[in-house]
Amino acid sequence: MRTSIATVSLSGSLTEKLTAASRAGFDGVEIFENDLLASPLTPEEIRARCADLGLRIDLYQPMRDIEAVPADEFARNLRRARHKFELMRRLGADTVLVCSSVSPLAVDDDALAAEQLSRLADLAQDFGIRVAYEALAWGRHVNTYDHAWRVVETADHPALGTCLDSFHILSRGSDPKGIEEIPGAKIFFLQLADAPLLAMDVLRWSRHYRCFPGQGDFDVAGLLAHVLRTGYAGPLSLEVFNDVFRQAEAGPTAVDARRSLLVLQEAVGAAELPAPVVPTGVAFAELVTPDTEPVSALLAALGFARAARHRTKPVDLWQQGEARILVNTGPAVRRGGTQLAAIGLRSPDPAAAAERAEALLAPVLPRRRGPRDAPLDAVAAPDGTELFFCGSDHWRADFAHLAHTPAATDVRHIDHLALTQPWHHFDEATLFHRSVLGLHAQESVDVADPYGLLRSRAVTNADGSVRIALTVGAAPTDDTVRAQHIALATDDVVAAARRFRAGGGRLLPVPANYYDDLAARYELTDEELATYRDLGILYDRDAHGVFRHCYTRTVGRVFFELVQRDGGYRGYGARNAPVRLAAQHAVRAVTGG
C-alpha cells in the first residue's frame, strides 16, 4: 500500500521534512498548513520539490470550524475556503481535511452541519478537490467517527467523505468494528497514530504524546484491519504530534516512521516481510576502551580470565562460565571512555535475521575483516550499539587461545544488558527491538533519579535468555553521560560479591537507610540484613520469586551488576533503581567517576 506522513510529524523546515520523508521511502505527504505558511517557497515551488522527490501531496490540512454555524459565519467560512482551494490548486493537492468544529458558535444540529458541508463540497468540487471530514475527539458536538459518518451520509455529496484517525477513535474508547459499515469509497483518508495509555485531557494527550504504530498501547493494527475490510484503497498516513519527534533530527525519525508502517502492514497481512528470527541468547558483549587497565582489573576481580586474543585486531576475550566479554582497544572510542559498543546475539539463522533487519530499514554495518575472519552480519541499533548475529560459536575461531588458569566460577552467563538511549531515541529503540529482533516489550517503568525522572522498558525473548533493558538517557539540555551496564547471573550473589571484593573490586556502597526500610518491608533475619548491608546487596520480590543484586563501581561509562534470580523472578529490581542511581551520583561527586 502507499504510505504517507504528515509534515507535522517531523522537525525542521518544510524542505527538510520533505527530503527526510522521501529518503525514508514514503510515497506521499500531508502538508500541514503551518509548515506551508512558514516556508519561503511558493506553492508552485513546493509542488515541484515534491515531484522531484517522488512525493505526492496526499492531503492539505487542517481546515477548522466550518460547519453548523450561523449563516453569516458560514459565509465567511466559504470565503476562507475559496482562498484555501485556490492555494491547493497551485499546490497540486486534491484532498482537504476538515476537522469537526470546536467553535463556540457551532450548534448541535446535524442537519445544518450536513447542509453546510454539502455546500462546502460544492465549492471544493469546482476546484477538483475532495473534502475529508474528521471527528476530533474533543469536537464540540461531533467527536466520534460514527457521528461524523452520519453527517457525511446525510449530506450525500460525491466530493464529501470522511477521514478516520486512529488516535481520535481509540483515545475515546470507540469500537472500531463499526468502521466496516462505512463504504470504502467514502473513506477519503486514513491517519494513523499510536499513543501510551495516559489519564489526561484528550487534547493535551493528542498534541504531545502521540507516537508511531507499535510504540504505544493502542491496537492500531486491529483498527487498520477493520478499515481494509471496507475496501479502502488510499494511503496509510502517519499524523503524529510528539514533542520529542519535533525536536529530533528529521531523517532518523522518518526512517522510524516508515519502519512502523512496514510492521503494521505485516501485522494485518498487507505486506510480506522476512519472518522475525528471535535471538536465543547472548554470545558476547563488547567493550571499547582507550585504556585496558581499569576494565581488565574489574573483570579479573569479577572472576573472568583473559582466555584469548583476536588474531588480527586489538581485541581480548575474557570469559567466565558462559559469559564472554570482548575488550576492544580499537580507534572507535567515543566520549565517556569505556563503553558497551556491541552485542553478539545467538541466532538460529543469522542470514535471515540480517535480511529482516535490512527489510525494516536497519542500517547494515560494513565490517573490516581479515581473509580468515568469521563472517558476521551486523546492524546498528538506534543508539548506535552494533548487533552481531552469531549462528554458533564459530566466531571464536578468530581468537587465539591464551594460557590461563580458570578461576573458581561464580558467574554463569549474562543475565541482561542495560542500554541507555539518547533522549530522542527511546520510542524508536522499543519499536526497533520488537520489530527487527522479534523481542517482547514489557511495560514501561518510570524510575526516579536524583536529577530527573527516567523511563525504562525491557525487551526479552520467551525464555528470558535475551534480556535488554532500554532506558531513556539525558535530555537535550543535559550533557550528563549516563552509564550502561552488564548484569551477570550467579547462583550465589553473596559468595560472588565476597569473591569480587577479595579480588580487589569495589562494590557500590548503599545507604544504611535502605536496609532499615528493607527490614520493615520483608521478614529477613538479622544475619541476612547484616550481610546485605556489608556487601551493598539490594533485595526485591515479585509474584514469582526473589531477586538479590549488587553493583560494581563504574569504569568509563560501564558498570557490572551481579544478580541472583530465585523462584522465577521476572523483573530487574526497578524498586531499587532510585537507590542505586543516588548511590552512583554520590560516588561520582566524590571521585569524579
Coordinates of C-alpha atoms in Angstrom, one line a residue:
M1 CA 0.0 0.0 0.0
R2 CA 1.0 3.6 -0.5
T3 CA 2.5 5.3 2.6
S4 CA 2.4 8.9 3.6
I5 CA 3.4 11.1 6.6
A6 CA 2.2 14.5 7.8
T7 CA 4.8 17.1 7.9
V8 CA 3.8 18.0 11.4
S9 CA 5.3 14.6 12.5
L10 CA 8.9 15.7 11.6
S11 CA 11.2 18.5 12.7
G12 CA 12.8 21.2 10.7
S13 CA 11.8 23.4 7.7
L14 CA 9.3 22.1 5.2
T15 CA 12.2 21.4 2.8
E16 CA 14.0 19.3 5.4
K17 CA 10.8 17.4 6.2
L18 CA 10.1 16.6 2.5
T19 CA 13.6 15.4 2.0
A20 CA 13.5 13.2 5.1
A21 CA 10.2 11.7 4.0
S22 CA 11.5 10.9 0.5
R23 CA 14.7 9.4 1.7
A24 CA 12.8 7.1 4.2
G25 CA 10.8 5.7 1.3
F26 CA 7.4 7.4 1.8
D27 CA 5.2 7.8 -1.3
G28 CA 3.4 11.0 -0.2
V29 CA 3.0 13.7 2.5
E30 CA 0.3 15.6 4.2
I31 CA 1.1 19.3 4.1
F32 CA 0.4 20.8 7.5
E33 CA -0.8 24.4 7.0
N34 CA 1.7 25.9 9.4
D35 CA 4.6 24.3 7.6
L36 CA 3.4 25.9 4.3
L37 CA 2.8 29.3 5.9
A38 CA 6.3 29.3 7.3
S39 CA 8.0 28.2 4.1
P40 CA 9.8 30.8 1.8
L41 CA 8.8 28.6 -1.2
T42 CA 5.8 29.4 -3.3
P43 CA 3.1 26.7 -3.6
E44 CA 4.3 26.0 -7.1
E45 CA 7.9 25.6 -5.9
I46 CA 6.7 23.2 -3.1
R47 CA 4.7 21.2 -5.7
A48 CA 7.8 21.0 -7.9
R49 CA 10.0 20.0 -5.0
C50 CA 7.7 17.2 -4.0
A51 CA 7.6 16.0 -7.6
D52 CA 11.4 16.0 -7.8
L53 CA 11.5 13.9 -4.6
G54 CA 8.9 11.4 -5.8
L55 CA 6.3 12.5 -3.3
R56 CA 2.6 13.1 -3.9
I57 CA 0.8 15.7 -1.8
D58 CA -2.0 13.5 -0.5
L59 CA -3.7 15.9 1.9
Y60 CA -3.7 19.6 2.8
Q61 CA -4.7 20.1 6.5
P62 CA -6.4 21.3 8.5
M63 CA -9.5 23.4 7.8
R64 CA -11.2 24.2 11.1
D65 CA -14.6 25.3 12.5
I66 CA -16.6 25.2 9.2
E67 CA -19.9 23.6 9.9
A68 CA -23.1 24.0 12.0
V69 CA -22.6 27.8 12.4
P70 CA -24.8 30.9 11.8
A71 CA -25.3 31.9 8.2
D72 CA -23.1 35.0 8.3
E73 CA -20.3 33.0 9.9
F74 CA -20.6 30.3 7.3
A75 CA -20.4 32.9 4.5
R76 CA -17.1 33.9 6.0
N77 CA -16.0 30.3 6.1
L78 CA -16.8 29.8 2.4
R79 CA -14.8 32.8 1.6
R80 CA -11.9 31.4 3.6
A81 CA -12.3 28.0 1.9
R82 CA -12.2 29.5 -1.6
H83 CA -8.8 31.0 -0.8
K84 CA -7.6 27.7 0.5
F85 CA -8.9 25.8 -2.5
E86 CA -7.1 28.2 -4.8
L87 CA -3.9 27.6 -2.8
M88 CA -4.4 23.8 -3.0
R89 CA -4.8 24.0 -6.8
R90 CA -1.5 25.8 -7.0
L91 CA 0.0 23.2 -4.6
G92 CA -1.4 20.2 -6.6
A93 CA -3.3 18.8 -3.6
D94 CA -6.7 17.3 -4.2
T95 CA -8.0 16.4 -0.7
V96 CA -8.5 18.8 2.2
L97 CA -9.0 17.7 5.8
V98 CA -11.9 19.4 7.6
C99 CA -12.0 18.9 11.4
S100 CA -15.3 18.8 13.3
S101 CA -15.9 22.2 14.8
V102 CA -14.8 23.3 18.3
S103 CA -16.1 26.8 17.7
P104 CA -18.4 28.2 20.5
L105 CA -20.6 29.4 17.6
A106 CA -21.3 25.9 16.4
V107 CA -24.7 24.4 17.3
D108 CA -25.8 20.8 17.9
D109 CA -27.7 20.4 14.6
D110 CA -26.6 17.5 12.3
A111 CA -28.9 18.6 9.5
L112 CA -27.3 22.1 9.4
A113 CA -23.9 20.6 9.6
A114 CA -24.7 18.2 6.7
E115 CA -26.2 21.1 4.6
Q116 CA -23.2 23.4 5.2
L117 CA -20.7 20.6 4.5
S118 CA -22.5 19.8 1.3
R119 CA -22.2 23.5 0.2
L120 CA -18.5 23.4 1.1
A121 CA -18.2 20.2 -1.1
D122 CA -19.9 22.0 -4.0
L123 CA -17.3 24.7 -3.9
A124 CA -14.5 22.2 -3.5
Q125 CA -15.7 20.2 -6.4
D126 CA -15.4 23.3 -8.7
F127 CA -11.7 23.2 -7.9
G128 CA -11.3 19.4 -8.3
I129 CA -10.9 18.9 -4.6
R130 CA -12.4 16.4 -2.2
V131 CA -13.4 17.2 1.4
A132 CA -12.5 14.6 4.1
Y133 CA -14.5 15.3 7.3
E134 CA -12.9 14.1 10.5
A135 CA -14.3 13.9 14.1
L136 CA -11.9 15.4 16.6
A137 CA -12.0 13.6 19.9
W138 CA -12.7 16.9 21.5
G139 CA -15.1 18.2 18.9
R140 CA -17.8 20.5 20.3
H141 CA -20.7 18.4 19.0
V142 CA -19.2 15.8 16.6
N143 CA -16.5 13.9 18.4
T144 CA -16.8 10.2 17.3
Y145 CA -16.1 8.7 13.9
D146 CA -19.6 7.2 13.6
H147 CA -21.2 10.6 14.2
A148 CA -19.0 12.2 11.6
W149 CA -20.0 9.4 9.1
R150 CA -23.7 10.0 9.8
V151 CA -23.3 13.7 8.9
V152 CA -21.4 12.8 5.7
E153 CA -24.0 10.2 4.8
T154 CA -26.8 12.7 5.3
A155 CA -25.0 15.3 3.1
D156 CA -24.7 12.6 0.4
H157 CA -22.3 14.6 -1.8
P158 CA -19.7 12.9 -4.1
A159 CA -17.0 15.3 -3.1
L160 CA -17.6 14.8 0.6
G161 CA -16.2 11.8 2.5
T162 CA -14.8 11.0 5.9
C163 CA -11.3 10.9 7.4
L164 CA -10.6 8.3 10.0
D165 CA -7.9 9.0 12.6
S166 CA -6.8 6.1 14.9
F167 CA -6.0 8.4 17.8
H168 CA -9.3 10.2 17.8
I169 CA -11.1 6.8 17.6
L170 CA -9.1 4.8 20.1
S171 CA -8.4 7.5 22.6
R172 CA -12.2 7.8 23.2
G173 CA -12.6 4.0 23.5
S174 CA -14.8 3.8 20.5
D175 CA -15.4 0.4 19.0
P176 CA -13.6 0.4 15.6
K177 CA -15.6 -2.5 14.3
G178 CA -18.3 -0.1 13.2
I179 CA -15.9 1.2 10.6
E180 CA -16.8 -1.8 8.4
E181 CA -20.2 -0.3 7.9
I182 CA -18.7 2.7 6.0
P183 CA -18.2 2.1 2.3
G184 CA -14.5 2.1 1.5
A185 CA -15.0 4.6 -1.3
K186 CA -16.4 7.2 1.2
I187 CA -13.3 6.9 3.4
F188 CA -11.3 9.6 1.7
F189 CA -8.3 9.4 4.0
L190 CA -6.8 7.4 6.9
Q191 CA -4.5 8.9 9.5
L192 CA -2.6 6.6 11.9
A193 CA -1.0 7.2 15.3
D194 CA -0.4 5.2 18.4
A195 CA -0.1 6.5 22.0
P196 CA 0.7 5.4 25.5
L197 CA -2.3 4.9 27.8
L198 CA -2.4 8.1 29.9
A199 CA -5.0 9.5 32.2
M200 CA -5.2 13.1 31.0
D201 CA -7.1 15.6 28.9
V202 CA -7.5 14.1 25.4
L203 CA -6.5 17.4 23.7
R204 CA -3.2 17.5 25.6
W205 CA -2.7 13.8 25.1
S206 CA -3.1 14.2 21.4
R207 CA -0.9 17.3 21.0
H208 CA 2.1 16.0 22.9
Y209 CA 2.1 12.2 23.3
R210 CA 1.2 10.5 20.1
C211 CA 3.8 8.1 18.7
F212 CA 4.2 5.8 15.7
P213 CA 2.3 2.5 15.5
G214 CA 3.9 -0.2 17.6
Q215 CA 5.4 2.3 20.0
G216 CA 2.3 2.8 22.2
D217 CA -0.5 0.8 23.7
F218 CA -3.3 1.3 21.1
D219 CA -4.5 -1.6 18.9
V220 CA -3.7 0.3 15.7
A221 CA -3.4 -3.0 13.7
G222 CA -6.9 -4.1 14.8
L223 CA -8.3 -0.7 13.6
L224 CA -6.5 -0.9 10.3
A225 CA -7.8 -4.4 9.7
H226 CA -11.4 -3.0 10.0
V227 CA -10.6 -0.2 7.6
L228 CA -9.1 -2.6 5.0
R229 CA -12.2 -4.7 5.1
T230 CA -14.2 -1.8 3.8
G231 CA -12.2 -1.8 0.6
Y232 CA -10.3 1.4 1.4
A233 CA -7.5 1.8 -1.1
G234 CA -6.0 5.1 -0.1
P235 CA -2.6 5.7 1.6
L236 CA -1.7 4.8 5.1
S237 CA -0.7 8.1 6.6
L238 CA 1.0 9.0 9.8
E239 CA -0.1 12.1 11.7
V240 CA 1.9 12.2 15.0
F241 CA 2.1 15.2 17.3
N242 CA 5.0 14.4 19.6
D243 CA 7.3 16.9 21.5
V244 CA 10.3 14.7 21.2
F245 CA 9.9 13.9 17.5
R246 CA 9.5 17.6 16.7
Q247 CA 12.9 18.3 18.2
A248 CA 14.8 15.2 17.0
E249 CA 16.6 15.0 13.6
A250 CA 14.1 14.5 10.8
G251 CA 16.0 11.8 8.9
P252 CA 16.1 9.1 11.6
T253 CA 12.6 10.0 12.7
A254 CA 11.3 9.5 9.2
V255 CA 13.0 6.1 8.9
D256 CA 11.5 5.0 12.3
A257 CA 8.1 6.2 11.0
R258 CA 8.4 4.2 7.8
R259 CA 9.5 1.1 9.8
S260 CA 6.4 1.4 11.9
L261 CA 4.2 1.3 8.8
L262 CA 6.0 -1.7 7.4
V263 CA 5.5 -3.6 10.6
L264 CA 1.9 -2.5 10.8
Q265 CA 1.2 -3.8 7.2
E266 CA 2.9 -7.0 8.1
A267 CA 0.6 -7.4 11.1
V268 CA -2.6 -7.1 9.0
G269 CA -1.3 -9.2 6.1
A270 CA -1.0 -6.3 3.7
A271 CA 2.8 -6.7 3.3
E272 CA 5.2 -9.7 3.4
L273 CA 8.5 -9.3 5.2
P274 CA 11.2 -11.8 6.1
A275 CA 10.0 -13.6 9.2
P276 CA 11.4 -12.5 12.6
V277 CA 14.3 -14.5 13.8
V278 CA 14.3 -14.3 17.6
P279 CA 17.7 -14.5 19.2
T280 CA 18.2 -17.4 21.5
G281 CA 21.0 -16.0 23.8
V282 CA 23.8 -13.5 24.2
A283 CA 27.1 -14.7 22.6
F284 CA 29.2 -11.8 23.9
A285 CA 29.2 -8.2 25.0
E286 CA 31.9 -6.0 23.5
L287 CA 33.5 -3.1 25.4
V288 CA 35.5 -0.5 23.6
T289 CA 38.1 1.4 25.7
P290 CA 41.1 3.7 25.3
D291 CA 42.7 2.1 28.4
T292 CA 42.5 -1.6 29.1
E293 CA 43.9 -1.5 32.6
P294 CA 40.8 -0.4 34.6
V295 CA 38.4 -2.7 32.8
S296 CA 40.8 -5.6 32.9
A297 CA 41.3 -5.2 36.7
L298 CA 37.5 -5.1 37.1
L299 CA 36.9 -8.2 35.0
A300 CA 39.7 -10.1 36.9
A301 CA 38.1 -9.2 40.2
L302 CA 34.8 -10.5 38.9
G303 CA 36.4 -13.8 38.2
F304 CA 36.9 -13.5 34.5
A305 CA 40.1 -14.8 32.8
R306 CA 41.7 -13.4 29.7
A307 CA 41.2 -16.5 27.6
A308 CA 42.0 -15.5 24.0
R309 CA 43.2 -12.7 21.7
H310 CA 41.9 -11.8 18.3
R311 CA 44.3 -12.9 15.6
T312 CA 44.3 -9.6 13.7
K313 CA 42.6 -7.0 15.9
P314 CA 43.4 -5.5 19.3
V315 CA 40.5 -7.4 21.0
D316 CA 40.8 -9.7 24.0
L317 CA 38.2 -12.3 25.0
W318 CA 37.5 -12.5 28.7
Q319 CA 35.4 -15.5 29.9
Q320 CA 33.7 -16.9 32.9
G321 CA 31.2 -19.7 32.6
E322 CA 29.1 -18.9 29.5
A323 CA 29.6 -15.1 30.0
R324 CA 32.0 -13.7 27.4
I325 CA 33.2 -10.1 27.4
L326 CA 35.3 -8.7 24.5
V327 CA 37.6 -5.8 25.3
N328 CA 38.5 -3.8 22.2
T329 CA 41.2 -1.1 22.2
G330 CA 40.4 -0.1 18.6
P331 CA 40.0 3.6 17.5
A332 CA 36.2 3.8 17.6
V333 CA 36.1 5.2 21.2
R334 CA 33.5 8.0 21.7
R335 CA 33.1 10.5 24.6
G336 CA 33.0 8.9 28.0
G337 CA 35.8 6.4 27.8
T338 CA 35.0 2.7 28.2
Q339 CA 31.6 1.9 26.8
L340 CA 29.4 -1.0 25.7
A341 CA 29.7 -0.8 21.9
A342 CA 28.4 -4.2 20.6
I343 CA 26.4 -7.2 21.5
G344 CA 26.6 -10.6 19.9
L345 CA 23.2 -12.3 19.7
R346 CA 23.0 -16.1 19.2
S347 CA 20.7 -16.6 16.2
P348 CA 19.2 -19.8 14.7
D349 CA 19.5 -18.2 11.2
P350 CA 21.9 -15.2 11.1
A351 CA 21.4 -14.5 7.4
A352 CA 17.6 -14.4 7.8
A353 CA 17.9 -12.2 10.8
A354 CA 20.1 -9.8 8.8
E355 CA 17.6 -9.9 5.9
R356 CA 14.7 -8.9 8.2
A357 CA 16.7 -6.1 9.7
E358 CA 17.6 -4.7 6.3
A359 CA 13.9 -5.0 5.2
L360 CA 13.0 -3.0 8.2
L361 CA 15.5 -0.2 7.3
A362 CA 18.1 -1.1 10.0
P363 CA 21.5 0.0 8.7
V364 CA 23.6 -2.9 7.9
L365 CA 27.2 -2.2 9.1
P366 CA 30.2 -2.7 6.9
R367 CA 32.8 -4.8 8.7
R368 CA 36.5 -4.8 8.3
R369 CA 37.6 -8.4 8.4
G370 CA 40.6 -10.4 7.5
P371 CA 40.6 -13.2 5.0
R372 CA 40.2 -15.8 7.8
D373 CA 37.8 -13.9 10.0
A374 CA 34.4 -15.4 10.6
P375 CA 31.6 -13.7 8.6
L376 CA 29.3 -11.9 11.0
D377 CA 26.3 -9.9 9.9
A378 CA 25.8 -6.7 12.0
V379 CA 23.3 -3.9 12.1
A380 CA 23.1 -0.7 14.1
A381 CA 20.5 -0.2 16.9
P382 CA 19.1 3.3 17.2
D383 CA 21.6 4.3 19.9
G384 CA 24.5 3.2 17.7
T385 CA 25.1 -0.2 19.5
E386 CA 26.3 -2.8 17.0
L387 CA 24.3 -6.0 17.0
F388 CA 26.0 -9.1 15.6
F389 CA 24.0 -12.2 14.6
C390 CA 26.0 -15.3 15.6
G391 CA 24.8 -18.6 14.3
S392 CA 27.2 -20.6 16.6
D393 CA 30.5 -20.1 18.3
H394 CA 32.4 -20.2 15.1
W395 CA 33.3 -16.5 15.7
R396 CA 35.6 -17.8 18.5
A397 CA 37.9 -19.3 15.8
D398 CA 39.0 -15.7 15.1
F399 CA 40.7 -15.7 18.6
A400 CA 44.0 -17.4 19.5
H401 CA 43.8 -19.3 22.8
L402 CA 45.9 -17.8 25.7
A403 CA 47.3 -19.9 28.5
H404 CA 45.3 -19.1 31.6
T405 CA 44.1 -20.6 34.9
P406 CA 40.3 -20.5 35.1
A407 CA 39.2 -19.0 38.4
A408 CA 36.5 -20.6 40.6
T409 CA 33.4 -19.6 38.7
D410 CA 30.6 -17.7 40.3
V411 CA 29.1 -16.2 37.1
R412 CA 27.1 -18.5 34.8
H413 CA 26.1 -16.2 32.0
I414 CA 25.0 -12.7 31.0
D415 CA 21.6 -12.1 32.7
H416 CA 20.7 -8.9 30.9
L417 CA 22.2 -5.8 29.3
A418 CA 21.1 -2.2 30.0
L419 CA 21.4 0.3 27.2
T420 CA 20.9 4.0 27.9
Q421 CA 19.2 5.6 24.9
P422 CA 19.6 9.2 23.7
W423 CA 16.6 11.2 24.9
H424 CA 15.0 11.2 21.4
H425 CA 15.5 7.5 20.6
F426 CA 13.6 5.7 23.4
D427 CA 10.4 5.0 21.5
E428 CA 12.4 4.3 18.3
A429 CA 14.5 1.8 20.3
T430 CA 11.4 0.0 21.6
L431 CA 10.0 -0.4 18.1
F432 CA 13.3 -1.5 16.7
H433 CA 13.9 -4.3 19.2
R434 CA 10.3 -5.5 18.9
S435 CA 10.1 -5.5 15.2
V436 CA 13.7 -6.2 14.0
L437 CA 14.7 -8.7 16.7
G438 CA 11.2 -10.1 17.4
L439 CA 11.6 -9.4 21.2
H440 CA 8.6 -8.9 23.5
A441 CA 8.4 -5.4 25.2
Q442 CA 7.4 -5.3 28.8
E443 CA 5.6 -2.4 30.4
S444 CA 7.4 0.9 30.6
V445 CA 8.6 1.9 34.1
D446 CA 9.3 5.3 35.5
V447 CA 12.4 5.4 37.7
A448 CA 13.3 8.3 40.0
D449 CA 16.8 9.7 39.6
P450 CA 18.0 12.5 41.9
Y451 CA 18.2 14.8 38.9
G452 CA 15.1 13.8 36.9
L453 CA 12.7 11.0 36.1
L454 CA 13.9 8.2 33.8
R455 CA 11.9 5.8 31.7
S456 CA 12.9 2.2 31.3
R457 CA 11.4 -0.6 29.3
A458 CA 12.8 -4.2 29.0
V459 CA 12.6 -6.3 25.8
T460 CA 13.0 -10.1 26.1
N461 CA 12.7 -13.3 24.3
A462 CA 10.3 -16.0 25.5
D463 CA 12.6 -17.8 27.9
G464 CA 14.5 -14.8 29.2
S465 CA 17.8 -15.9 27.7
V466 CA 17.9 -12.5 26.0
R467 CA 17.0 -9.5 28.2
I468 CA 17.8 -5.9 27.2
A469 CA 16.7 -3.0 29.4
L470 CA 16.2 0.2 27.4
T471 CA 16.5 3.4 29.5
V472 CA 15.9 6.9 28.2
G473 CA 19.0 9.0 28.6
A474 CA 19.8 12.6 29.1
A475 CA 17.6 15.5 28.0
P476 CA 18.8 17.6 25.1
T477 CA 19.9 20.4 27.6
D478 CA 21.7 17.9 29.9
D479 CA 25.2 16.9 29.0
T480 CA 25.4 14.2 31.6
V481 CA 26.7 10.9 30.2
R482 CA 24.7 8.2 31.7
A483 CA 26.2 4.7 32.2
Q484 CA 25.4 1.4 30.6
H485 CA 25.7 -1.9 32.4
I486 CA 26.1 -5.7 32.0
A487 CA 24.3 -7.9 34.5
L488 CA 25.9 -11.2 35.3
A489 CA 23.9 -14.2 36.5
T490 CA 25.1 -16.1 39.6
D491 CA 23.6 -18.8 41.8
D492 CA 25.0 -17.2 45.0
V493 CA 25.3 -13.4 44.9
V494 CA 26.7 -13.2 48.4
A495 CA 29.6 -15.5 47.5
A496 CA 30.2 -13.7 44.2
A497 CA 30.2 -10.3 45.9
R498 CA 32.7 -11.5 48.6
R499 CA 35.0 -13.0 46.0
F500 CA 34.8 -9.8 43.9
R501 CA 35.8 -7.7 47.0
A502 CA 38.5 -10.1 48.0
G503 CA 39.9 -9.8 44.4
G504 CA 40.3 -6.0 44.9
G505 CA 37.0 -5.0 43.4
R506 CA 34.9 -2.1 44.8
L507 CA 31.2 -2.5 45.3
L508 CA 28.8 0.3 45.1
P509 CA 28.0 1.5 48.7
V510 CA 24.3 1.6 49.6
P511 CA 22.9 3.9 52.3
A512 CA 22.0 2.4 55.6
N513 CA 18.5 3.9 55.4
Y514 CA 17.8 1.4 52.6
Y515 CA 18.4 -1.5 54.9
D516 CA 16.2 0.0 57.7
D517 CA 13.4 0.2 55.1
L518 CA 14.2 -3.4 53.9
A519 CA 13.7 -4.7 57.4
A520 CA 10.3 -3.1 57.6
R521 CA 9.1 -4.4 54.2
Y522 CA 10.4 -8.0 54.5
E523 CA 10.9 -10.5 57.2
L524 CA 14.6 -11.0 56.8
T525 CA 16.9 -12.3 59.5
D526 CA 19.3 -10.0 61.3
E527 CA 22.1 -12.1 59.8
E528 CA 20.8 -11.6 56.2
L529 CA 20.4 -7.9 56.7
A530 CA 23.9 -7.6 58.1
T531 CA 25.3 -9.4 55.1
Y532 CA 23.4 -7.4 52.6
R533 CA 24.4 -4.1 54.4
D534 CA 28.0 -5.1 54.4
L535 CA 28.2 -6.0 50.7
G536 CA 25.7 -3.4 49.3
I537 CA 23.3 -6.1 48.2
L538 CA 19.8 -5.0 47.2
Y539 CA 16.7 -7.1 47.5
D540 CA 13.4 -7.4 45.7
R541 CA 10.4 -9.8 45.3
D542 CA 7.7 -10.3 42.7
A543 CA 4.9 -12.8 42.4
H544 CA 7.3 -15.4 41.0
G545 CA 10.4 -15.2 43.2
V546 CA 13.2 -13.2 44.8
F547 CA 15.9 -11.0 43.3
R548 CA 19.2 -10.2 45.0
H549 CA 21.7 -7.9 43.3
C550 CA 24.7 -5.6 43.8
Y551 CA 26.8 -3.3 41.6
T552 CA 30.4 -2.6 40.9
R553 CA 31.8 0.9 40.6
T554 CA 31.7 2.5 37.1
V555 CA 34.6 2.4 34.7
G556 CA 34.2 5.0 32.0
R557 CA 30.5 4.5 31.1
V558 CA 30.2 0.9 32.2
F559 CA 29.5 -0.9 35.4
F560 CA 28.6 -4.5 36.2
E561 CA 25.7 -6.0 38.2
L562 CA 25.8 -9.4 40.0
V563 CA 22.3 -10.8 40.1
Q564 CA 20.7 -13.9 41.6
R565 CA 17.2 -14.8 40.5
D566 CA 15.3 -17.4 42.6
G567 CA 11.9 -18.9 42.0
G568 CA 11.4 -17.5 38.6
Y569 CA 11.7 -13.8 39.4
R570 CA 11.0 -11.8 36.2
G571 CA 11.9 -8.2 36.9
Y572 CA 15.1 -6.2 37.2
G573 CA 14.8 -4.7 40.7
A574 CA 13.2 -1.5 39.5
R575 CA 12.1 -0.7 43.0
N576 CA 15.8 -0.4 43.9
A577 CA 16.8 1.7 40.9
P578 CA 16.4 5.1 42.7
V579 CA 18.7 4.0 45.5
R580 CA 21.3 2.7 43.0
L581 CA 21.2 5.9 41.0
A582 CA 21.5 8.1 44.0
A583 CA 24.5 6.0 45.2
Q584 CA 26.2 6.3 41.9
H585 CA 25.7 10.1 41.9
A586 CA 27.2 10.2 45.4
V587 CA 30.3 8.2 44.3
R588 CA 30.7 10.3 41.2
A589 CA 30.6 13.5 43.2
V590 CA 33.4 12.3 45.4
T591 CA 35.6 10.5 42.9
G592 CA 34.6 12.3 39.7
G593 CA 33.9 9.0 38.0

